[in-house]
């Protein structure tokens, strides 16, 4: 089973890269994003460094320089190539990186065949696959940012997007709250930042039945939302005043006064029914204030999501459908008002693997759910995504609370 999962996840990364040219795969549009070629190599580096090196008899690296070139942030492993300069790595070529993947995959499969009873091996391989699924989402969001810099607005996927259905009026659903269990429930896989499961008091609250739509957010813009400092956190207003924030990332004003939006399908007229996405925490918080609402805490979100259905997306968020609580998964990551901090009793794993989450618990906010770019099977109610408040290139949206 693990062998099959390994092959499926590894093949999926190559499938995501298949529509792209070699030039697409090498370029880097900003320091927060990475080239597709680097993603393909780094996820391979993970298996080579953390699994093959300590376990493979007679281990020899595929290429000694790759240990530095494709290390991301693991200081315990050694030196790293500067993140902002990953797009300058014209060598190794994309073909070289694919050869690297094929070599490591063959060696990993041999190791898995001989280590079926090794529980620690299975845990590390599962972690590596979950790590690669995270990078599969980043591949889509990073290449979207790259293609959006091109004035001809090329799409990643040539399939068109039809106007979506009206999602209906937004409603607020009551939750009683109480003393609740928060964190990983022990079923399946989790990252260490979802542990330990603990009790938390949640006061009675209301949560919006769906995400905020493009049409609703456009009304906020037209009402002067980006001109009213009373709505904004101080850091957010500084970014508005500097001209950095004036509309969601990828929105462009048309000559007739309307909006168009760049998507993975190319540039399209803004669909008012679909969820607004690619927003910073500052924008999400300002919109919530404008509505007389707020952003949920992560404990509120998880408590509400415990019975929600988990769905996978299709390259762009779709309009809400159905009754009750919708779009908890598969549309947009949802900003919460919770800073990214350790749960009571949290302890990072020893060694370089322990650098995966814990050291980033500063100056970040928690997002919950999953997005249209999240691989199927990767989402769960306890998942804690996190980004700095200014981040917008992920599929981030707004769910209101009261």
mmCIF file of C-alpha atoms in Angstrom:
data_model
loop_
_atom_site.group_PDB
_atom_site.id
_atom_site.type_symbol
_atom_site.label_atom_id
_atom_site.label_comp_id
_atom_site.label_asym_id
_atom_site.label_seq_id
_atom_site.Cartn_x
_atom_site.Cartn_y
_atom_site.Cartn_z
ATOM 1 C CA UNK A 1 0.000 0.000 0.000
ATOM 2 C CA UNK A 2 2.746 2.469 0.965
ATOM 3 C CA UNK A 3 4.645 1.531 -2.187
ATOM 4 C CA UNK A 4 1.573 2.322 -4.293
ATOM 5 C CA UNK A 5 1.039 5.621 -2.466
ATOM 6 C CA UNK A 6 4.664 6.549 -3.046
ATOM 7 C CA UNK A 7 4.427 5.938 -6.779
ATOM 8 C CA UNK A 8 1.095 7.777 -7.089
ATOM 9 C CA UNK A 9 2.246 10.914 -5.281
ATOM 10 C CA UNK A 10 5.572 11.028 -7.108
ATOM 11 C CA UNK A 11 3.842 10.635 -10.474
ATOM 12 C CA UNK A 12 1.327 13.344 -9.612
ATOM 13 C CA UNK A 13 4.089 15.942 -9.288
ATOM 14 C CA UNK A 14 5.317 15.146 -12.785
ATOM 15 C CA UNK A 15 1.754 15.353 -14.102
ATOM 16 C CA UNK A 16 1.384 18.846 -12.642
ATOM 17 C CA UNK A 17 4.563 19.927 -14.428
ATOM 18 C CA UNK A 18 3.588 18.319 -17.749
ATOM 19 C CA UNK A 19 1.628 21.299 -19.236
ATOM 20 C CA UNK A 20 4.610 23.607 -18.684
ATOM 21 C CA UNK A 21 7.592 24.427 -20.868
ATOM 22 C CA UNK A 22 11.181 24.071 -19.695
ATOM 23 C CA UNK A 23 11.282 27.866 -19.444
ATOM 24 C CA UNK A 24 8.148 27.873 -17.267
ATOM 25 C CA UNK A 25 9.788 25.362 -14.945
ATOM 26 C CA UNK A 26 12.974 27.351 -14.376
ATOM 27 C CA UNK A 27 11.663 30.870 -13.716
ATOM 28 C CA UNK A 28 10.989 32.361 -10.279
ATOM 29 C CA UNK A 29 8.581 35.307 -9.994
ATOM 30 C CA UNK A 30 9.336 36.363 -6.401
ATOM 31 C CA UNK A 31 11.292 35.218 -3.373
ATOM 32 C CA UNK A 32 8.234 33.592 -1.718
ATOM 33 C CA UNK A 33 7.697 31.369 -4.767
ATOM 34 C CA UNK A 34 9.991 28.691 -6.187
ATOM 35 C CA UNK A 35 10.521 27.370 -9.712
ATOM 36 C CA UNK A 36 8.699 24.174 -10.642
ATOM 37 C CA UNK A 37 12.048 22.539 -11.321
ATOM 38 C CA UNK A 38 13.158 23.335 -7.784
ATOM 39 C CA UNK A 39 9.964 21.837 -6.300
ATOM 40 C CA UNK A 40 10.529 18.627 -8.275
ATOM 41 C CA UNK A 41 14.117 18.438 -7.049
ATOM 42 C CA UNK A 42 13.526 19.468 -3.426
ATOM 43 C CA UNK A 43 10.827 16.851 -2.841
ATOM 44 C CA UNK A 44 13.299 14.275 -4.194
ATOM 45 C CA UNK A 45 16.067 15.691 -1.974
ATOM 46 C CA UNK A 46 13.799 15.048 1.025
ATOM 47 C CA UNK A 47 13.645 11.307 0.326
ATOM 48 C CA UNK A 48 17.332 11.077 -0.534
ATOM 49 C CA UNK A 49 18.497 13.032 2.520
ATOM 50 C CA UNK A 50 16.189 11.838 5.274
ATOM 51 C CA UNK A 51 15.497 8.261 4.173
ATOM 52 C CA UNK A 52 18.082 6.903 1.738
ATOM 53 C CA UNK A 53 21.189 8.433 3.300
ATOM 54 C CA UNK A 54 20.776 6.813 6.743
ATOM 55 C CA UNK A 55 19.233 3.535 5.494
ATOM 56 C CA UNK A 56 20.507 2.576 2.046
ATOM 57 C CA UNK A 57 23.491 0.178 2.127
ATOM 58 C CA UNK A 58 26.514 1.792 0.462
ATOM 59 C CA UNK A 59 24.637 5.095 0.049
ATOM 60 C CA UNK A 60 26.050 7.535 -2.479
ATOM 61 C CA UNK A 61 24.243 10.777 -3.398
ATOM 62 C CA UNK A 62 23.008 11.197 -6.941
ATOM 63 C CA UNK A 63 25.006 14.430 -7.089
ATOM 64 C CA UNK A 64 26.862 15.876 -4.114
ATOM 65 C CA UNK A 65 25.982 19.481 -5.048
ATOM 66 C CA UNK A 66 22.255 18.738 -4.853
ATOM 67 C CA UNK A 67 22.497 18.539 -1.061
ATOM 68 C CA UNK A 68 23.017 22.321 -0.997
ATOM 69 C CA UNK A 69 21.080 23.352 -4.107
ATOM 70 C CA UNK A 70 17.812 21.728 -3.054
ATOM 71 C CA UNK A 71 17.869 22.133 0.725
ATOM 72 C CA UNK A 72 15.060 24.509 1.704
ATOM 73 C CA UNK A 73 15.375 25.590 5.338
ATOM 74 C CA UNK A 74 16.895 22.624 7.198
ATOM 75 C CA UNK A 75 19.821 24.180 9.003
ATOM 76 C CA UNK A 76 20.609 20.876 10.670
ATOM 77 C CA UNK A 77 21.427 19.375 7.256
ATOM 78 C CA UNK A 78 23.932 22.039 6.231
ATOM 79 C CA UNK A 79 24.308 24.891 3.774
ATOM 80 C CA UNK A 80 21.473 26.111 1.520
ATOM 81 C CA UNK A 81 21.310 27.931 -1.795
ATOM 82 C CA UNK A 82 19.642 31.355 -1.226
ATOM 83 C CA UNK A 83 15.883 31.075 -1.596
ATOM 84 C CA UNK A 84 15.518 34.223 -3.693
ATOM 85 C CA UNK A 85 18.083 32.902 -6.194
ATOM 86 C CA UNK A 86 16.465 29.563 -7.020
ATOM 87 C CA UNK A 87 15.351 30.922 -10.388
ATOM 88 C CA UNK A 88 18.991 31.470 -11.366
ATOM 89 C CA UNK A 89 19.692 27.743 -11.328
ATOM 90 C CA UNK A 90 19.596 27.097 -15.073
ATOM 91 C CA UNK A 91 21.742 24.045 -14.319
ATOM 92 C CA UNK A 92 20.914 21.280 -13.555
ATOM 93 C CA UNK A 93 18.433 21.138 -16.417
ATOM 94 C CA UNK A 94 14.845 19.972 -16.079
ATOM 95 C CA UNK A 95 15.879 16.685 -17.712
ATOM 96 C CA UNK A 96 18.632 16.316 -15.097
ATOM 97 C CA UNK A 97 16.093 16.867 -12.328
ATOM 98 C CA UNK A 98 13.778 14.256 -13.831
ATOM 99 C CA UNK A 99 16.709 11.831 -13.956
ATOM 100 C CA UNK A 100 17.368 12.620 -10.286
ATOM 101 C CA UNK A 101 13.749 11.818 -9.472
ATOM 102 C CA UNK A 102 13.852 8.552 -11.408
ATOM 103 C CA UNK A 103 17.059 7.451 -9.683
ATOM 104 C CA UNK A 104 15.824 8.236 -6.178
ATOM 105 C CA UNK A 105 12.426 6.673 -6.896
ATOM 106 C CA UNK A 106 14.011 3.391 -8.001
ATOM 107 C CA UNK A 107 16.200 3.307 -4.888
ATOM 108 C CA UNK A 108 13.263 4.171 -2.631
ATOM 109 C CA UNK A 109 11.155 1.370 -4.102
ATOM 110 C CA UNK A 110 13.957 -1.136 -3.462
ATOM 111 C CA UNK A 111 14.198 0.098 0.111
ATOM 112 C CA UNK A 112 10.447 -0.194 0.605
ATOM 113 C CA UNK A 113 10.440 -3.743 -0.728
ATOM 114 C CA UNK A 114 13.012 -4.765 1.875
ATOM 115 C CA UNK A 115 11.714 -2.737 4.808
ATOM 116 C CA UNK A 116 8.042 -3.643 5.045
ATOM 117 C CA UNK A 117 8.286 -4.217 8.802
ATOM 118 C CA UNK A 118 10.160 -1.016 9.623
ATOM 119 C CA UNK A 119 7.676 1.284 11.339
ATOM 120 C CA UNK A 120 10.011 4.263 11.489
ATOM 121 C CA UNK A 121 10.661 3.955 7.743
ATOM 122 C CA UNK A 122 6.934 3.945 7.017
ATOM 123 C CA UNK A 123 6.449 7.054 9.185
ATOM 124 C CA UNK A 124 9.211 8.957 7.390
ATOM 125 C CA UNK A 125 7.992 7.934 3.939
ATOM 126 C CA UNK A 126 4.459 9.049 4.845
ATOM 127 C CA UNK A 127 5.848 12.371 6.069
ATOM 128 C CA UNK A 128 7.756 12.706 2.791
ATOM 129 C CA UNK A 129 4.596 12.068 0.770
ATOM 130 C CA UNK A 130 2.598 14.600 2.786
ATOM 131 C CA UNK A 131 5.475 17.052 2.300
ATOM 132 C CA UNK A 132 5.378 16.458 -1.445
ATOM 133 C CA UNK A 133 1.623 17.034 -1.511
ATOM 134 C CA UNK A 134 2.231 20.403 0.141
ATOM 135 C CA UNK A 135 4.659 21.194 -2.655
ATOM 136 C CA UNK A 136 2.146 20.071 -5.268
ATOM 137 C CA UNK A 137 -0.153 22.826 -4.034
ATOM 138 C CA UNK A 138 2.763 25.268 -4.090
ATOM 139 C CA UNK A 139 3.580 24.238 -7.650
ATOM 140 C CA UNK A 140 0.151 25.448 -8.766
ATOM 141 C CA UNK A 141 0.155 28.669 -6.752
ATOM 142 C CA UNK A 142 3.757 29.503 -7.640
ATOM 143 C CA UNK A 143 3.271 28.952 -11.365
ATOM 144 C CA UNK A 144 0.064 30.983 -11.235
ATOM 145 C CA UNK A 145 2.025 33.911 -9.820
ATOM 146 C CA UNK A 146 4.684 33.425 -12.497
ATOM 147 C CA UNK A 147 2.222 33.312 -15.410
ATOM 148 C CA UNK A 148 0.369 36.339 -14.045
ATOM 149 C CA UNK A 149 3.497 38.464 -14.609
ATOM 150 C CA UNK A 150 3.232 37.841 -18.349
ATOM 151 C CA UNK A 151 1.254 40.582 -20.205
ATOM 152 C CA UNK A 152 -0.281 38.005 -22.552
ATOM 153 C CA UNK A 153 -1.855 36.298 -19.471
ATOM 154 C CA UNK A 154 -1.192 32.681 -20.486
ATOM 155 C CA UNK A 155 -3.214 30.022 -18.701
ATOM 156 C CA UNK A 156 -1.793 26.917 -17.065
ATOM 157 C CA UNK A 157 -4.882 24.983 -18.149
ATOM 158 C CA UNK A 158 -6.574 25.798 -21.463
ATOM 159 C CA UNK A 159 -10.014 24.664 -20.329
ATOM 160 C CA UNK A 160 -12.453 27.577 -19.982
ATOM 161 C CA UNK A 161 -14.468 28.558 -16.919
ATOM 162 C CA UNK A 162 -18.222 28.951 -17.306
ATOM 163 C CA UNK A 163 -20.091 31.417 -15.055
ATOM 164 C CA UNK A 164 -20.939 29.723 -11.774
ATOM 165 C CA UNK A 165 -24.343 29.419 -10.093
ATOM 166 C CA UNK A 166 -25.663 31.951 -7.595
ATOM 167 C CA UNK A 167 -24.649 30.714 -4.138
ATOM 168 C CA UNK A 168 -27.624 32.328 -2.407
ATOM 169 C CA UNK A 169 -27.639 34.642 0.572
ATOM 170 C CA UNK A 170 -24.976 34.294 3.228
ATOM 171 C CA UNK A 171 -26.390 33.076 6.536
ATOM 172 C CA UNK A 172 -24.914 32.761 10.002
ATOM 173 C CA UNK A 173 -25.129 29.382 11.734
ATOM 174 C CA UNK A 174 -25.236 29.179 15.542
ATOM 175 C CA UNK A 175 -22.799 27.006 17.474
ATOM 176 C CA UNK A 176 -23.119 26.435 21.218
ATOM 177 C CA UNK A 177 -19.400 25.958 21.800
ATOM 178 C CA UNK A 178 -18.327 24.726 25.213
ATOM 179 C CA UNK A 179 -15.281 22.806 26.417
ATOM 180 C CA UNK A 180 -14.141 21.084 23.237
ATOM 181 C CA UNK A 181 -11.302 18.857 22.024
ATOM 182 C CA UNK A 182 -8.971 20.562 19.543
ATOM 183 C CA UNK A 183 -6.127 19.001 17.558
ATOM 184 C CA UNK A 184 -5.412 15.711 15.802
ATOM 185 C CA UNK A 185 -7.870 12.972 16.778
ATOM 186 C CA UNK A 186 -5.544 10.029 16.107
ATOM 187 C CA UNK A 187 -7.025 8.857 12.809
ATOM 188 C CA UNK A 188 -4.566 8.800 9.906
ATOM 189 C CA UNK A 189 -1.656 11.214 9.489
ATOM 190 C CA UNK A 190 -0.940 14.580 11.078
ATOM 191 C CA UNK A 191 1.897 17.090 11.208
ATOM 192 C CA UNK A 192 3.443 17.745 14.598
ATOM 193 C CA UNK A 193 1.880 21.214 14.866
ATOM 194 C CA UNK A 194 -1.551 19.552 15.173
ATOM 195 C CA UNK A 195 -0.456 17.962 18.466
ATOM 196 C CA UNK A 196 -1.160 17.443 21.253
ATOM 197 C CA UNK A 197 -4.922 17.185 21.242
ATOM 198 C CA UNK A 198 -6.161 19.356 24.087
ATOM 199 C CA UNK A 199 -9.251 20.912 25.598
ATOM 200 C CA UNK A 200 -10.188 24.483 24.774
ATOM 201 C CA UNK A 201 -13.164 26.581 25.793
ATOM 202 C CA UNK A 202 -15.141 28.011 22.872
ATOM 203 C CA UNK A 203 -17.817 30.570 23.688
ATOM 204 C CA UNK A 204 -21.097 30.422 21.728
ATOM 205 C CA UNK A 205 -20.547 31.891 18.259
ATOM 206 C CA UNK A 206 -21.950 32.208 14.761
ATOM 207 C CA UNK A 207 -20.132 31.135 11.599
ATOM 208 C CA UNK A 208 -20.991 32.120 8.033
ATOM 209 C CA UNK A 209 -22.565 29.376 5.961
ATOM 210 C CA UNK A 210 -20.183 29.983 3.049
ATOM 211 C CA UNK A 211 -17.194 32.030 1.934
ATOM 212 C CA UNK A 212 -17.411 35.680 0.890
ATOM 213 C CA UNK A 213 -17.936 36.017 -2.866
ATOM 214 C CA UNK A 214 -16.259 38.167 -5.507
ATOM 215 C CA UNK A 215 -19.447 40.184 -5.847
ATOM 216 C CA UNK A 216 -19.632 40.887 -2.131
ATOM 217 C CA UNK A 217 -15.992 41.906 -1.994
ATOM 218 C CA UNK A 218 -16.385 44.148 -5.058
ATOM 219 C CA UNK A 219 -19.132 45.970 -3.145
ATOM 220 C CA UNK A 220 -16.630 46.580 -0.326
ATOM 221 C CA UNK A 221 -14.211 48.125 -2.834
ATOM 222 C CA UNK A 222 -16.885 50.312 -4.429
ATOM 223 C CA UNK A 223 -18.018 51.494 -0.989
ATOM 224 C CA UNK A 224 -14.517 52.840 -0.320
ATOM 225 C CA UNK A 225 -13.192 49.966 1.757
ATOM 226 C CA UNK A 226 -9.618 50.641 0.656
ATOM 227 C CA UNK A 227 -10.006 54.359 1.476
ATOM 228 C CA UNK A 228 -11.197 54.080 5.081
ATOM 229 C CA UNK A 229 -8.325 53.737 7.610
ATOM 230 C CA UNK A 230 -10.807 52.935 10.398
ATOM 231 C CA UNK A 231 -11.298 49.456 8.885
ATOM 232 C CA UNK A 232 -7.657 48.472 8.767
ATOM 233 C CA UNK A 233 -5.013 47.108 11.081
ATOM 234 C CA UNK A 234 -2.095 49.543 11.201
ATOM 235 C CA UNK A 235 0.289 47.399 9.136
ATOM 236 C CA UNK A 236 -2.437 46.778 6.592
ATOM 237 C CA UNK A 237 -3.230 50.463 6.222
ATOM 238 C CA UNK A 238 0.467 51.199 5.687
ATOM 239 C CA UNK A 239 0.361 48.791 2.732
ATOM 240 C CA UNK A 240 -2.825 50.393 1.408
ATOM 241 C CA UNK A 241 -1.314 53.871 1.717
ATOM 242 C CA UNK A 242 1.829 52.750 -0.128
ATOM 243 C CA UNK A 243 -0.280 51.479 -3.041
ATOM 244 C CA UNK A 244 0.530 47.815 -2.428
ATOM 245 C CA UNK A 245 -3.079 46.878 -1.603
ATOM 246 C CA UNK A 246 -5.944 48.176 -3.725
ATOM 247 C CA UNK A 247 -7.837 44.998 -4.732
ATOM 248 C CA UNK A 248 -7.337 41.235 -4.437
ATOM 249 C CA UNK A 249 -4.212 39.897 -6.094
ATOM 250 C CA UNK A 250 -4.916 39.057 -9.787
ATOM 251 C CA UNK A 251 -7.886 41.451 -10.102
ATOM 252 C CA UNK A 252 -7.584 44.048 -12.869
ATOM 253 C CA UNK A 253 -9.939 46.953 -13.515
ATOM 254 C CA UNK A 254 -11.358 47.033 -17.058
ATOM 255 C CA UNK A 255 -12.027 50.115 -19.138
ATOM 256 C CA UNK A 256 -15.783 49.835 -18.538
ATOM 257 C CA UNK A 257 -15.227 49.922 -14.778
ATOM 258 C CA UNK A 258 -15.723 46.200 -14.245
ATOM 259 C CA UNK A 259 -13.144 43.672 -13.139
ATOM 260 C CA UNK A 260 -11.338 40.723 -14.672
ATOM 261 C CA UNK A 261 -9.366 38.112 -12.777
ATOM 262 C CA UNK A 262 -6.286 36.102 -13.688
ATOM 263 C CA UNK A 263 -6.778 32.385 -13.024
ATOM 264 C CA UNK A 264 -4.967 29.165 -13.832
ATOM 265 C CA UNK A 265 -7.270 29.087 -16.878
ATOM 266 C CA UNK A 266 -6.050 32.518 -17.988
ATOM 267 C CA UNK A 267 -7.650 35.928 -17.535
ATOM 268 C CA UNK A 268 -11.466 35.855 -17.300
ATOM 269 C CA UNK A 269 -14.257 38.304 -16.404
ATOM 270 C CA UNK A 270 -14.750 38.382 -12.649
ATOM 271 C CA UNK A 271 -17.480 35.938 -11.655
ATOM 272 C CA UNK A 272 -19.479 37.473 -8.785
ATOM 273 C CA UNK A 273 -20.695 34.053 -7.597
ATOM 274 C CA UNK A 274 -17.290 32.503 -6.950
ATOM 275 C CA UNK A 275 -15.395 33.002 -3.672
ATOM 276 C CA UNK A 276 -13.032 35.953 -3.484
ATOM 277 C CA UNK A 277 -9.487 34.687 -3.126
ATOM 278 C CA UNK A 278 -5.832 35.744 -2.954
ATOM 279 C CA UNK A 279 -6.363 38.102 -0.033
ATOM 280 C CA UNK A 280 -4.024 39.054 2.785
ATOM 281 C CA UNK A 281 -5.054 38.786 6.414
ATOM 282 C CA UNK A 282 -5.234 42.585 6.405
ATOM 283 C CA UNK A 283 -7.853 42.566 3.639
ATOM 284 C CA UNK A 284 -9.850 39.727 5.200
ATOM 285 C CA UNK A 285 -9.906 41.509 8.552
ATOM 286 C CA UNK A 286 -10.878 44.878 7.006
ATOM 287 C CA UNK A 287 -13.756 43.293 5.080
ATOM 288 C CA UNK A 288 -14.992 41.567 8.242
ATOM 289 C CA UNK A 289 -14.991 44.883 10.132
ATOM 290 C CA UNK A 290 -16.873 46.540 7.266
ATOM 291 C CA UNK A 291 -19.539 43.830 7.577
ATOM 292 C CA UNK A 292 -19.848 44.200 11.341
ATOM 293 C CA UNK A 293 -18.356 40.747 11.772
ATOM 294 C CA UNK A 294 -14.926 39.270 12.489
ATOM 295 C CA UNK A 295 -12.654 36.401 11.506
ATOM 296 C CA UNK A 296 -13.100 33.121 13.427
ATOM 297 C CA UNK A 297 -10.525 31.755 15.818
ATOM 298 C CA UNK A 298 -8.929 28.499 14.744
ATOM 299 C CA UNK A 299 -10.633 26.686 17.632
ATOM 300 C CA UNK A 300 -14.044 27.946 16.474
ATOM 301 C CA UNK A 301 -13.286 26.912 12.915
ATOM 302 C CA UNK A 302 -12.162 23.404 13.883
ATOM 303 C CA UNK A 303 -15.121 22.912 16.212
ATOM 304 C CA UNK A 304 -17.523 23.850 13.424
ATOM 305 C CA UNK A 305 -15.681 21.757 10.813
ATOM 306 C CA UNK A 306 -15.744 18.504 12.755
ATOM 307 C CA UNK A 307 -18.745 17.216 10.766
ATOM 308 C CA UNK A 308 -18.096 19.050 7.473
ATOM 309 C CA UNK A 309 -17.526 17.035 4.312
ATOM 310 C CA UNK A 310 -14.015 17.180 2.841
ATOM 311 C CA UNK A 311 -13.904 17.938 -0.863
ATOM 312 C CA UNK A 312 -11.092 18.424 -3.378
ATOM 313 C CA UNK A 313 -10.958 21.400 -5.728
ATOM 314 C CA UNK A 314 -10.523 22.007 -9.463
ATOM 315 C CA UNK A 315 -7.849 24.703 -10.014
ATOM 316 C CA UNK A 316 -10.187 27.582 -9.077
ATOM 317 C CA UNK A 317 -12.721 28.018 -6.254
ATOM 318 C CA UNK A 318 -16.287 27.172 -7.177
ATOM 319 C CA UNK A 319 -19.460 28.825 -5.908
ATOM 320 C CA UNK A 320 -21.103 27.449 -2.781
ATOM 321 C CA UNK A 321 -23.830 24.861 -3.224
ATOM 322 C CA UNK A 322 -26.109 23.131 -0.760
ATOM 323 C CA UNK A 323 -27.554 23.884 2.646
ATOM 324 C CA UNK A 324 -25.857 24.472 5.966
ATOM 325 C CA UNK A 325 -22.119 24.911 6.388
ATOM 326 C CA UNK A 326 -20.409 24.761 2.982
ATOM 327 C CA UNK A 327 -16.955 25.375 1.473
ATOM 328 C CA UNK A 328 -15.051 24.412 4.604
ATOM 329 C CA UNK A 329 -12.706 22.461 2.325
ATOM 330 C CA UNK A 330 -11.697 22.506 -1.328
ATOM 331 C CA UNK A 331 -12.225 26.178 -2.182
ATOM 332 C CA UNK A 332 -9.985 28.625 -0.265
ATOM 333 C CA UNK A 333 -7.773 28.525 2.784
ATOM 334 C CA UNK A 334 -9.583 30.590 5.394
ATOM 335 C CA UNK A 335 -7.817 33.205 7.501
ATOM 336 C CA UNK A 336 -8.398 32.985 11.240
ATOM 337 C CA UNK A 337 -7.661 35.570 13.893
ATOM 338 C CA UNK A 338 -5.317 33.104 15.641
ATOM 339 C CA UNK A 339 -1.586 33.613 15.622
ATOM 340 C CA UNK A 340 0.441 30.520 14.778
ATOM 341 C CA UNK A 341 1.594 29.325 18.189
ATOM 342 C CA UNK A 342 2.336 25.919 19.742
ATOM 343 C CA UNK A 343 -0.448 23.978 21.380
ATOM 344 C CA UNK A 344 -0.016 23.392 25.146
ATOM 345 C CA UNK A 345 2.596 20.664 25.551
ATOM 346 C CA UNK A 346 3.867 20.831 21.971
ATOM 347 C CA UNK A 347 7.391 19.509 21.386
ATOM 348 C CA UNK A 348 9.206 19.469 18.047
ATOM 349 C CA UNK A 349 10.798 16.222 16.908
ATOM 350 C CA UNK A 350 14.551 15.891 17.495
ATOM 351 C CA UNK A 351 17.030 16.556 14.682
ATOM 352 C CA UNK A 352 16.551 18.292 11.350
ATOM 353 C CA UNK A 353 13.054 16.823 10.865
ATOM 354 C CA UNK A 354 12.017 18.863 13.892
ATOM 355 C CA UNK A 355 12.601 22.041 11.872
ATOM 356 C CA UNK A 356 9.527 21.271 9.765
ATOM 357 C CA UNK A 357 6.992 23.391 11.673
ATOM 358 C CA UNK A 358 7.996 24.526 15.121
ATOM 359 C CA UNK A 359 10.612 27.112 14.228
ATOM 360 C CA UNK A 360 8.064 29.059 12.160
ATOM 361 C CA UNK A 361 5.808 29.745 15.139
ATOM 362 C CA UNK A 362 6.422 33.494 15.059
ATOM 363 C CA UNK A 363 4.851 36.365 13.072
ATOM 364 C CA UNK A 364 2.403 34.057 11.282
ATOM 365 C CA UNK A 365 -1.369 33.547 11.300
ATOM 366 C CA UNK A 366 -3.272 30.271 11.032
ATOM 367 C CA UNK A 367 -5.405 29.401 8.011
ATOM 368 C CA UNK A 368 -7.831 26.499 8.072
ATOM 369 C CA UNK A 369 -9.507 24.180 5.592
ATOM 370 C CA UNK A 370 -7.925 23.566 2.198
ATOM 371 C CA UNK A 371 -8.023 25.134 -1.255
ATOM 372 C CA UNK A 372 -8.885 24.241 -4.826
ATOM 373 C CA UNK A 373 -5.171 23.492 -5.295
ATOM 374 C CA UNK A 374 -4.868 21.122 -2.312
ATOM 375 C CA UNK A 375 -4.349 17.494 -3.420
ATOM 376 C CA UNK A 376 -7.159 15.069 -2.707
ATOM 377 C CA UNK A 377 -6.778 13.262 0.598
ATOM 378 C CA UNK A 378 -4.506 15.930 2.067
ATOM 379 C CA UNK A 379 -7.097 17.948 4.026
ATOM 380 C CA UNK A 380 -8.491 17.335 7.516
ATOM 381 C CA UNK A 381 -10.238 19.384 10.196
ATOM 382 C CA UNK A 382 -7.158 19.681 12.437
ATOM 383 C CA UNK A 383 -4.764 20.851 9.660
ATOM 384 C CA UNK A 384 -2.976 24.103 10.585
ATOM 385 C CA UNK A 385 -1.697 26.059 7.598
ATOM 386 C CA UNK A 386 0.172 29.270 8.336
ATOM 387 C CA UNK A 387 1.443 32.345 6.501
ATOM 388 C CA UNK A 388 2.504 35.898 7.363
ATOM 389 C CA UNK A 389 -0.306 38.454 7.339
ATOM 390 C CA UNK A 390 0.787 39.981 4.024
ATOM 391 C CA UNK A 391 0.766 36.718 2.015
ATOM 392 C CA UNK A 392 -1.659 36.669 -0.932
ATOM 393 C CA UNK A 393 -0.344 34.263 -3.570
ATOM 394 C CA UNK A 394 -2.054 31.260 -1.987
ATOM 395 C CA UNK A 395 -5.787 30.636 -2.518
ATOM 396 C CA UNK A 396 -6.847 32.506 0.627
ATOM 397 C CA UNK A 397 -10.403 33.621 1.335
ATOM 398 C CA UNK A 398 -12.794 34.894 3.999
ATOM 399 C CA UNK A 399 -15.240 33.144 6.270
ATOM 400 C CA UNK A 400 -17.005 35.521 8.637
ATOM 401 C CA UNK A 401 -17.808 34.915 12.300
ATOM 402 C CA UNK A 402 -19.763 36.720 14.986
#
